[in-house]
PDB file of C-alpha atoms in Angstrom:
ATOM      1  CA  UNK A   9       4.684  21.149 -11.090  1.00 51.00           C
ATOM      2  CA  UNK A  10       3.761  22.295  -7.442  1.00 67.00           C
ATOM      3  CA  UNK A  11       0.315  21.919  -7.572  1.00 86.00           C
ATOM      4  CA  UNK A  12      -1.411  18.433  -6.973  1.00 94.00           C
ATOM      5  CA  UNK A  13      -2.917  17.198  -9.792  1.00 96.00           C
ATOM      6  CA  UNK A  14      -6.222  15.182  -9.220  1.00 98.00           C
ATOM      7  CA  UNK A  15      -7.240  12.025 -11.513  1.00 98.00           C
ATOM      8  CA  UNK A  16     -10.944  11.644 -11.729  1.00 98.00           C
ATOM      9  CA  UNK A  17     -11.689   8.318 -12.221  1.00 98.00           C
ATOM     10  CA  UNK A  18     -15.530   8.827 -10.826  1.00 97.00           C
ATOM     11  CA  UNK A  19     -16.493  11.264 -13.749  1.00 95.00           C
ATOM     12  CA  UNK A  20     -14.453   9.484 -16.127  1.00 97.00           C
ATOM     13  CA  UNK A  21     -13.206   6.206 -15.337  1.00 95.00           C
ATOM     14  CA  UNK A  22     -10.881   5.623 -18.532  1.00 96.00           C
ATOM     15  CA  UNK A  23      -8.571   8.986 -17.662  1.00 98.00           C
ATOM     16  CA  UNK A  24      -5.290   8.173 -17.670  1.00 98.00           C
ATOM     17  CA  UNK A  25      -2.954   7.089 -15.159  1.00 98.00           C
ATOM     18  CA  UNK A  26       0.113   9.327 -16.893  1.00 98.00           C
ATOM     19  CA  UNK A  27       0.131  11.974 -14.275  1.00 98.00           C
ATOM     20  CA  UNK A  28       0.558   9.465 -11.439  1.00 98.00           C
ATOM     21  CA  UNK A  29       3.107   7.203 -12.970  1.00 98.00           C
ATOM     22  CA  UNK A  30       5.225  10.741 -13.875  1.00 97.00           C
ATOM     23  CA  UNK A  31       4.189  11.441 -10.468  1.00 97.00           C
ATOM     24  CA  UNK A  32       6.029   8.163  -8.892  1.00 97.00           C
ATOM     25  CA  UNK A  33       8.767   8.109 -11.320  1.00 96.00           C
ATOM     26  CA  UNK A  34      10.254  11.253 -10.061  1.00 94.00           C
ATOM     27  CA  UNK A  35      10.208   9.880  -6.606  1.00 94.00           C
ATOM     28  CA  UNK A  36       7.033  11.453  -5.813  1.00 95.00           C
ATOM     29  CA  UNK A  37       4.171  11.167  -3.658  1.00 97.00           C
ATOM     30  CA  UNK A  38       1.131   9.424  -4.623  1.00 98.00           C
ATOM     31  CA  UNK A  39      -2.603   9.366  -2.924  1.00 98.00           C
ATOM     32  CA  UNK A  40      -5.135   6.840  -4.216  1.00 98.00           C
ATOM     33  CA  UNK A  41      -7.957   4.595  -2.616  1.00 97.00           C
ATOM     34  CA  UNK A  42      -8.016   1.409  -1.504  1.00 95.00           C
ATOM     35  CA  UNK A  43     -10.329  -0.913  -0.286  1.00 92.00           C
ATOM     36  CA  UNK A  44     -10.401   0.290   2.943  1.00 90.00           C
ATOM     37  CA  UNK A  45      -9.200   3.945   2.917  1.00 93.00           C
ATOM     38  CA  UNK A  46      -7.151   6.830   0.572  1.00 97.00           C
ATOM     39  CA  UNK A  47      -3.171   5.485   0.958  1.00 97.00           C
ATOM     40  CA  UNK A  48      -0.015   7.210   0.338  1.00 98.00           C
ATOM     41  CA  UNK A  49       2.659   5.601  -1.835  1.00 98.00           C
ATOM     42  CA  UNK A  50       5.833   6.101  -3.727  1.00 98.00           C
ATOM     43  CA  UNK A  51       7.424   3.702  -5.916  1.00 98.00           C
ATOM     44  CA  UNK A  52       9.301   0.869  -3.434  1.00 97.00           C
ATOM     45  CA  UNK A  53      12.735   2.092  -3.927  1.00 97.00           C
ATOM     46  CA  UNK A  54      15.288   3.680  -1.674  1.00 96.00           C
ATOM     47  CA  UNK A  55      14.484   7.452  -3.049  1.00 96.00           C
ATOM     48  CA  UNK A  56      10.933   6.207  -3.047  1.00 96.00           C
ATOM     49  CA  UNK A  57      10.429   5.448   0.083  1.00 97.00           C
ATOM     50  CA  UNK A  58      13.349   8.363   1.787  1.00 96.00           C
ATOM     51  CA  UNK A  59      10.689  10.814   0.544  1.00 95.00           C
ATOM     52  CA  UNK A  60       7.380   9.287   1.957  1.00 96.00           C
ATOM     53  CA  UNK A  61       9.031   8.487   5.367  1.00 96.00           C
ATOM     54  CA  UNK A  62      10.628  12.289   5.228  1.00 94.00           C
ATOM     55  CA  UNK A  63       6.217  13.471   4.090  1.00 93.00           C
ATOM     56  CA  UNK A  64       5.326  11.289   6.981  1.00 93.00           C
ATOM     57  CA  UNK A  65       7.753  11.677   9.416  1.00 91.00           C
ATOM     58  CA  UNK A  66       8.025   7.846   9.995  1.00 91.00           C
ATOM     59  CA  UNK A  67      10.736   6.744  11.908  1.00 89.00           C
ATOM     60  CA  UNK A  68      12.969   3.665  10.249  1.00 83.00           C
ATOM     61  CA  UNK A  69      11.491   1.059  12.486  1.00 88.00           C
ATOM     62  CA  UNK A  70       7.704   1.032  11.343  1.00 93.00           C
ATOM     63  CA  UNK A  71       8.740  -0.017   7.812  1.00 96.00           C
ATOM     64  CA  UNK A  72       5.993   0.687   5.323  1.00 98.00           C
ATOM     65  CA  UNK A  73       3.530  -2.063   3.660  1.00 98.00           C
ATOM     66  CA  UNK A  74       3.696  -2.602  -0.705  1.00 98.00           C
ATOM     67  CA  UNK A  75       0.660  -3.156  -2.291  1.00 98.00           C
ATOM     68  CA  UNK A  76       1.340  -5.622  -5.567  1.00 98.00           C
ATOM     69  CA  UNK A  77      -1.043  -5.735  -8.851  1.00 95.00           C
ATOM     70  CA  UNK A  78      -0.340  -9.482  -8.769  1.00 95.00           C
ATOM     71  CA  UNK A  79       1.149 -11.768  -6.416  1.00 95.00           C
ATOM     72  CA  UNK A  80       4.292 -12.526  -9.335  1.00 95.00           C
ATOM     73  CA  UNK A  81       5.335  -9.058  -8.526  1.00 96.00           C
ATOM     74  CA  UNK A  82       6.356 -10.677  -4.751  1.00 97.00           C
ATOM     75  CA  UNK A  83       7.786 -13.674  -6.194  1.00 96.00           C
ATOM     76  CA  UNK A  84      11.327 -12.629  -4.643  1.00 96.00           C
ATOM     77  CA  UNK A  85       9.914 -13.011  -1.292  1.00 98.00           C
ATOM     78  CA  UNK A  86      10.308 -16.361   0.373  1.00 98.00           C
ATOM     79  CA  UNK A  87       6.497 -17.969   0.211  1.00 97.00           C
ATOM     80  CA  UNK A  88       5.591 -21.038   1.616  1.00 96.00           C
ATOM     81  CA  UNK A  89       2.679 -23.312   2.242  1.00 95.00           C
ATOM     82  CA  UNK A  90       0.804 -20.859   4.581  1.00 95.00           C
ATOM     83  CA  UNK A  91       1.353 -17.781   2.752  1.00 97.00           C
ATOM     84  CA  UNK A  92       0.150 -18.989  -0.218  1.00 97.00           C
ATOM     85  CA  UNK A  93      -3.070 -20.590   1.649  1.00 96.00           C
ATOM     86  CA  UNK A  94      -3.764 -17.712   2.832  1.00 97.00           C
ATOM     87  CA  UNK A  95      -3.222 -15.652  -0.437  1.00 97.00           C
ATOM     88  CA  UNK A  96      -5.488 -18.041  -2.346  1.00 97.00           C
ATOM     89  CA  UNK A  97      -8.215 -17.658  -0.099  1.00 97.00           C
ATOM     90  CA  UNK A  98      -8.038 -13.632   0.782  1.00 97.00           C
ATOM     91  CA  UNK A  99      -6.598 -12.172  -1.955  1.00 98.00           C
ATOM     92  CA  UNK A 100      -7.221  -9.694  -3.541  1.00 97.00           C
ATOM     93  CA  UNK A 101      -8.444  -8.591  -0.706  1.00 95.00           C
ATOM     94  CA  UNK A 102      -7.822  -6.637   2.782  1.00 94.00           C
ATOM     95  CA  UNK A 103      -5.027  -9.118   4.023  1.00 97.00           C
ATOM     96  CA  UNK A 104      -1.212  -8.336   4.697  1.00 98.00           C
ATOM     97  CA  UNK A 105       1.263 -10.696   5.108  1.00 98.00           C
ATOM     98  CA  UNK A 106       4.906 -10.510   5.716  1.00 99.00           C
ATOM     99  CA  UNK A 107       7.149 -12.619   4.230  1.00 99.00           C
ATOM    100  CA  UNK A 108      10.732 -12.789   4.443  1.00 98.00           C
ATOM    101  CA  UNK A 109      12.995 -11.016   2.145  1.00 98.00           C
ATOM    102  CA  UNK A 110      16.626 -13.009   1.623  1.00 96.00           C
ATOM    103  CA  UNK A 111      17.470 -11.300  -1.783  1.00 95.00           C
ATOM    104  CA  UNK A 112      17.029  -7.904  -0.402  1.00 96.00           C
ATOM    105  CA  UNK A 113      14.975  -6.633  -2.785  1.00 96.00           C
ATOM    106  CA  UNK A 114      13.392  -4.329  -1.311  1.00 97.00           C
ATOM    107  CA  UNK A 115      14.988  -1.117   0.307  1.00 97.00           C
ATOM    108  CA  UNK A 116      15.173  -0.487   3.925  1.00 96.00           C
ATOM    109  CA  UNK A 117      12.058   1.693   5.376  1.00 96.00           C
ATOM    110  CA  UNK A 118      10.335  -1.395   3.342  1.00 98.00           C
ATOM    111  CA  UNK A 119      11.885  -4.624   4.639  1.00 97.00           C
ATOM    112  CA  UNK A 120      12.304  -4.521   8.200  1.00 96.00           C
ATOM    113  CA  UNK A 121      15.422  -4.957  10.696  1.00 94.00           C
ATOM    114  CA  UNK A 122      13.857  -8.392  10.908  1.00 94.00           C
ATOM    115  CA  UNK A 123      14.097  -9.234   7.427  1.00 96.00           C
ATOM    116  CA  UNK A 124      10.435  -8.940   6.737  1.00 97.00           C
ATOM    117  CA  UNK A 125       8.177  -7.337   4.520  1.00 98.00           C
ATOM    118  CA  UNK A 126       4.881  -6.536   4.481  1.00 98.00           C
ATOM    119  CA  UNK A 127       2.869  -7.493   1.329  1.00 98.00           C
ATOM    120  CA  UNK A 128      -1.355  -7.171   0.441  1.00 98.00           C
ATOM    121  CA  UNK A 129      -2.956  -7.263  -3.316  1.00 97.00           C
ATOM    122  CA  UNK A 130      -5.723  -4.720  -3.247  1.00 94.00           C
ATOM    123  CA  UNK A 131      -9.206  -5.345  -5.019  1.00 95.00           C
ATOM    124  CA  UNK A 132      -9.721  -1.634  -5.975  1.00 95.00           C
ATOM    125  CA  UNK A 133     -10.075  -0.891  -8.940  1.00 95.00           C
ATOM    126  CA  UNK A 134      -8.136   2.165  -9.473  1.00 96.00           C
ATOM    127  CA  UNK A 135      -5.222   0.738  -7.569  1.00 95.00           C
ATOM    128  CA  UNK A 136      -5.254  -2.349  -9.449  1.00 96.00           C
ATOM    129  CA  UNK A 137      -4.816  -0.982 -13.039  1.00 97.00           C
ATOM    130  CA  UNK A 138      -1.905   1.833 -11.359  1.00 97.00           C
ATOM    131  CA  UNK A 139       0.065  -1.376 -10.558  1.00 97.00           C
ATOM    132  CA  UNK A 140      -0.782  -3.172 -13.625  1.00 96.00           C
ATOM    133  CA  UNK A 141       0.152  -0.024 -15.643  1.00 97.00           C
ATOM    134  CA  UNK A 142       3.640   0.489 -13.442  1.00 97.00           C
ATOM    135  CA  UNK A 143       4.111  -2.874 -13.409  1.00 97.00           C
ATOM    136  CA  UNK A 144       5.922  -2.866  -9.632  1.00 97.00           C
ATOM    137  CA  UNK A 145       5.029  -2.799  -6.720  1.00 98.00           C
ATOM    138  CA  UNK A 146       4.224   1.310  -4.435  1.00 98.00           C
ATOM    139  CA  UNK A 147       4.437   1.795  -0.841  1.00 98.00           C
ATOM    140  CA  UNK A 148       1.580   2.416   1.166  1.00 97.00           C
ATOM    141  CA  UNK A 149       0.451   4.259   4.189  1.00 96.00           C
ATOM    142  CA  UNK A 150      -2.887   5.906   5.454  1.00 95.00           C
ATOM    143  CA  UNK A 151      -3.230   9.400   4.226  1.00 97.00           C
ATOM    144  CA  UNK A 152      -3.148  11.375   7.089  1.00 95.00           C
ATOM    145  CA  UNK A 153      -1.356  13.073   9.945  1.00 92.00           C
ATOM    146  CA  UNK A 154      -0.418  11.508  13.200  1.00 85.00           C
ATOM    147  CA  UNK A 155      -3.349  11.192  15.424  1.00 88.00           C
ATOM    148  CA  UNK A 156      -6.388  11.553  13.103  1.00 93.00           C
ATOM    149  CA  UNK A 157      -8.248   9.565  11.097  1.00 93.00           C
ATOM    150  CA  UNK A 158      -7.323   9.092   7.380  1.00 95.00           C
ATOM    151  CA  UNK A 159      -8.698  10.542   4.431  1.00 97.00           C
ATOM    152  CA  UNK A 160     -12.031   8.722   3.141  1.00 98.00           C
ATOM    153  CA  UNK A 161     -12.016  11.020  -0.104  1.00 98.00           C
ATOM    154  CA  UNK A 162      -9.584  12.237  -2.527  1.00 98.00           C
ATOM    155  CA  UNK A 163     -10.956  15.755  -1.257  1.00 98.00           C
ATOM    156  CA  UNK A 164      -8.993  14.691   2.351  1.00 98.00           C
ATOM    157  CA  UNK A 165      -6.040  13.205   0.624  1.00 98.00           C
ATOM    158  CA  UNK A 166      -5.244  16.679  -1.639  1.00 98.00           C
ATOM    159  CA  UNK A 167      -5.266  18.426   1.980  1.00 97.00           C
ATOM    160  CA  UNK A 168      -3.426  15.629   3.927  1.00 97.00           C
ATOM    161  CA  UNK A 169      -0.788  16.392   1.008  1.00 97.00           C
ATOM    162  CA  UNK A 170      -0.911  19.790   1.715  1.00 95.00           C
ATOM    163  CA  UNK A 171      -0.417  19.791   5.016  1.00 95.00           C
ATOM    164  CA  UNK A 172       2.727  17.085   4.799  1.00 94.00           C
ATOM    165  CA  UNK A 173       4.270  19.318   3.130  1.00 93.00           C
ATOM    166  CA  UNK A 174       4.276  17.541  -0.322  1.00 94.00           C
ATOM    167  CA  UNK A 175       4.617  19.817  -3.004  1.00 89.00           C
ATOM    168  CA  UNK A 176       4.099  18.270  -7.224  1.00 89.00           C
ATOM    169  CA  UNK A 177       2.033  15.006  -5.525  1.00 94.00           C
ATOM    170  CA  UNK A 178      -0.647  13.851  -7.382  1.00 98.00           C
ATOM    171  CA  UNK A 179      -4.269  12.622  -6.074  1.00 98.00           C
ATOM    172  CA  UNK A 180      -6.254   9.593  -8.117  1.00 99.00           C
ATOM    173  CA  UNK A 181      -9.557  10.296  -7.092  1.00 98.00           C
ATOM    174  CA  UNK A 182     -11.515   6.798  -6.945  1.00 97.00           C
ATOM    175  CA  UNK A 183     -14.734   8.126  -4.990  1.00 97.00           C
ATOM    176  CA  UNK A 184     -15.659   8.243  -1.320  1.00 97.00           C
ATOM    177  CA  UNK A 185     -14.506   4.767   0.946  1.00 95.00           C
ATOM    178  CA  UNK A 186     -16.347   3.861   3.666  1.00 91.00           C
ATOM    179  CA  UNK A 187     -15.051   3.925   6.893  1.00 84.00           C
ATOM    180  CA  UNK A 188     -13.972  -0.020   7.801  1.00 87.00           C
ATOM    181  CA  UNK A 189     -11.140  -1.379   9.435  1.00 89.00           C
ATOM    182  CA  UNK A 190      -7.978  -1.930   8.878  1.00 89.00           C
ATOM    183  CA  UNK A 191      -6.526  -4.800   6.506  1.00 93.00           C
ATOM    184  CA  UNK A 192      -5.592  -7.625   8.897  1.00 96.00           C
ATOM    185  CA  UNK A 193      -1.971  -8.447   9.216  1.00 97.00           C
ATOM    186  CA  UNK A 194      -0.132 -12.096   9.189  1.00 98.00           C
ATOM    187  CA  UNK A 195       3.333 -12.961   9.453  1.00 98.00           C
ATOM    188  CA  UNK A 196       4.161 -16.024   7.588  1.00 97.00           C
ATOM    189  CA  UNK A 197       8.055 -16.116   8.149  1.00 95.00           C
ATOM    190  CA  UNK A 198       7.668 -18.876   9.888  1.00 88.00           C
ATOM    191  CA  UNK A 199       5.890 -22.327   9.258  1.00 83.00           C
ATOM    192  CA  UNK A 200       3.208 -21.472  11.695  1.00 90.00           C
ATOM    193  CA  UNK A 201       1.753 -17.953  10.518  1.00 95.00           C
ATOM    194  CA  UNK A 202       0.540 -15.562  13.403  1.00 96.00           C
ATOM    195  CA  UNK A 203      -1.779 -12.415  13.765  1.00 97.00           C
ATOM    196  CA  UNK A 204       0.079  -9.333  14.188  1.00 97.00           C
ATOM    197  CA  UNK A 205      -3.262  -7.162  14.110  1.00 96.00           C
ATOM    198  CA  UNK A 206      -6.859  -8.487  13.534  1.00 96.00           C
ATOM    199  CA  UNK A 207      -8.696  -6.174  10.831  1.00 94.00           C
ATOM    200  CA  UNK A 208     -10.940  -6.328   8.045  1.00 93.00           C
ATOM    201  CA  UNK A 209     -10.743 -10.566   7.930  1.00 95.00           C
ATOM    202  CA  UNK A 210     -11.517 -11.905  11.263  1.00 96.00           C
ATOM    203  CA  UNK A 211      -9.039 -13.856  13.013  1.00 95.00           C
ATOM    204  CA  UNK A 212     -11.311 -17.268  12.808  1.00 96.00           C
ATOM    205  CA  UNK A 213     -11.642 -17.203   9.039  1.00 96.00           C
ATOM    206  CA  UNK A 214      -7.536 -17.060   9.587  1.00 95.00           C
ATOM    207  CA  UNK A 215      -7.496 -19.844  11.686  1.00 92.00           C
ATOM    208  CA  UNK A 216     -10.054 -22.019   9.948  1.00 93.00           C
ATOM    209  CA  UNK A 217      -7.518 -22.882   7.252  1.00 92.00           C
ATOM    210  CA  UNK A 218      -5.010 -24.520   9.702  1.00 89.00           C
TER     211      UNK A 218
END
């Protein structure tokens, strides 16, 4: 129970996932890749996301981003014609938009004092058949400390537990990433979307669709 158990997709790609959804559904903490770099997640509820922010020592006003397996698992959010432009065209892929969140359903730490909340669909692999499996949406955040770079291997993610203090977490190793930058970020809560942070799609392929 206190050791972190590692999922080795790379020497066998058809494990199973049970370990990691056991792992979320006790309000654990989860590491697995993305298409950019090794995330931490929990399931997006209240207890979920209490124990990453407590592992990460994030304060409440840098909520945290959900990853979806599909963009049906956002449908509570309030799209409209940009967001979904922008979805159609970049997704799955390394783009995260906010969109605002009237029903409240997500949890604080997750929607922000704004009303907002941060939303990508991952191509990875791995990730993608964890939130097919779950079937809801997990936080994320880079898998590291404050200050350093985050993990680019499962290896790095089983010691960035370690050394967060998380104790039962569990690792799905997907292979190495390469290091890249960030997903970019676009807030689409209001008829004309804006750049929060330029990443991994450059802001002109962004502004080529409006």
């Amino acid at each position: 129970m206190g050791q972190t158990e590692v999922i080795d997709l790379v020497g066998d790609p058809d494990a199973s996932l049970l370990p990691a959804l056991d792992c979320l559904d006790r309000h654990g903490i989860l590491a697995y890749p993305t298409e950019t770099v090794y995330g931490l997640g929990s399931l997006a509820t209240p207890r979920g996301v209490s124990s990453l922010a407590a592992a990460k020592n994030r304060p409440p006003n840098r909520p945290f981003i959900v990853l979806v397996g599909s963009k049906a698992q956002a449908d509570s959010l309030a799209w409209n014609s940009a967001a979904e432009r922008l979805v159609e065209r970049f997704w799955p892929g390394p783009l995260t938009i906010v969109l605002g969140d009237p029903d409240r359903s997500f949890p604080p730490g997750v929607r922000s004092v704004e009303g907002g909340v941060a939303v990508r669909l991952s191509p990875d692999p791995a990730v993608r058949r964890l939130l097919d499996e779950l079937g809801e949406p997990v936080t994320s955040t880079s898998a590291n400390l404050p200050g350093e770079s985050p993990a680019l291997t499962a290896a790095s993610a089983v010691e960035t537990l370690r050394r967060i203090g998380v104790v039962g977490g569990c690792v799905i190793d997907g292979g190495a990433r390469v290091d890249t930058a960030p997903s970019t970020l676009v807030t689409c809560t209001t008829p004309a979307p804006r750049i929060l942070r330029e990443g991994a799609v450059p802001k002109p392929l962004i502004l080529d669709l409006f």
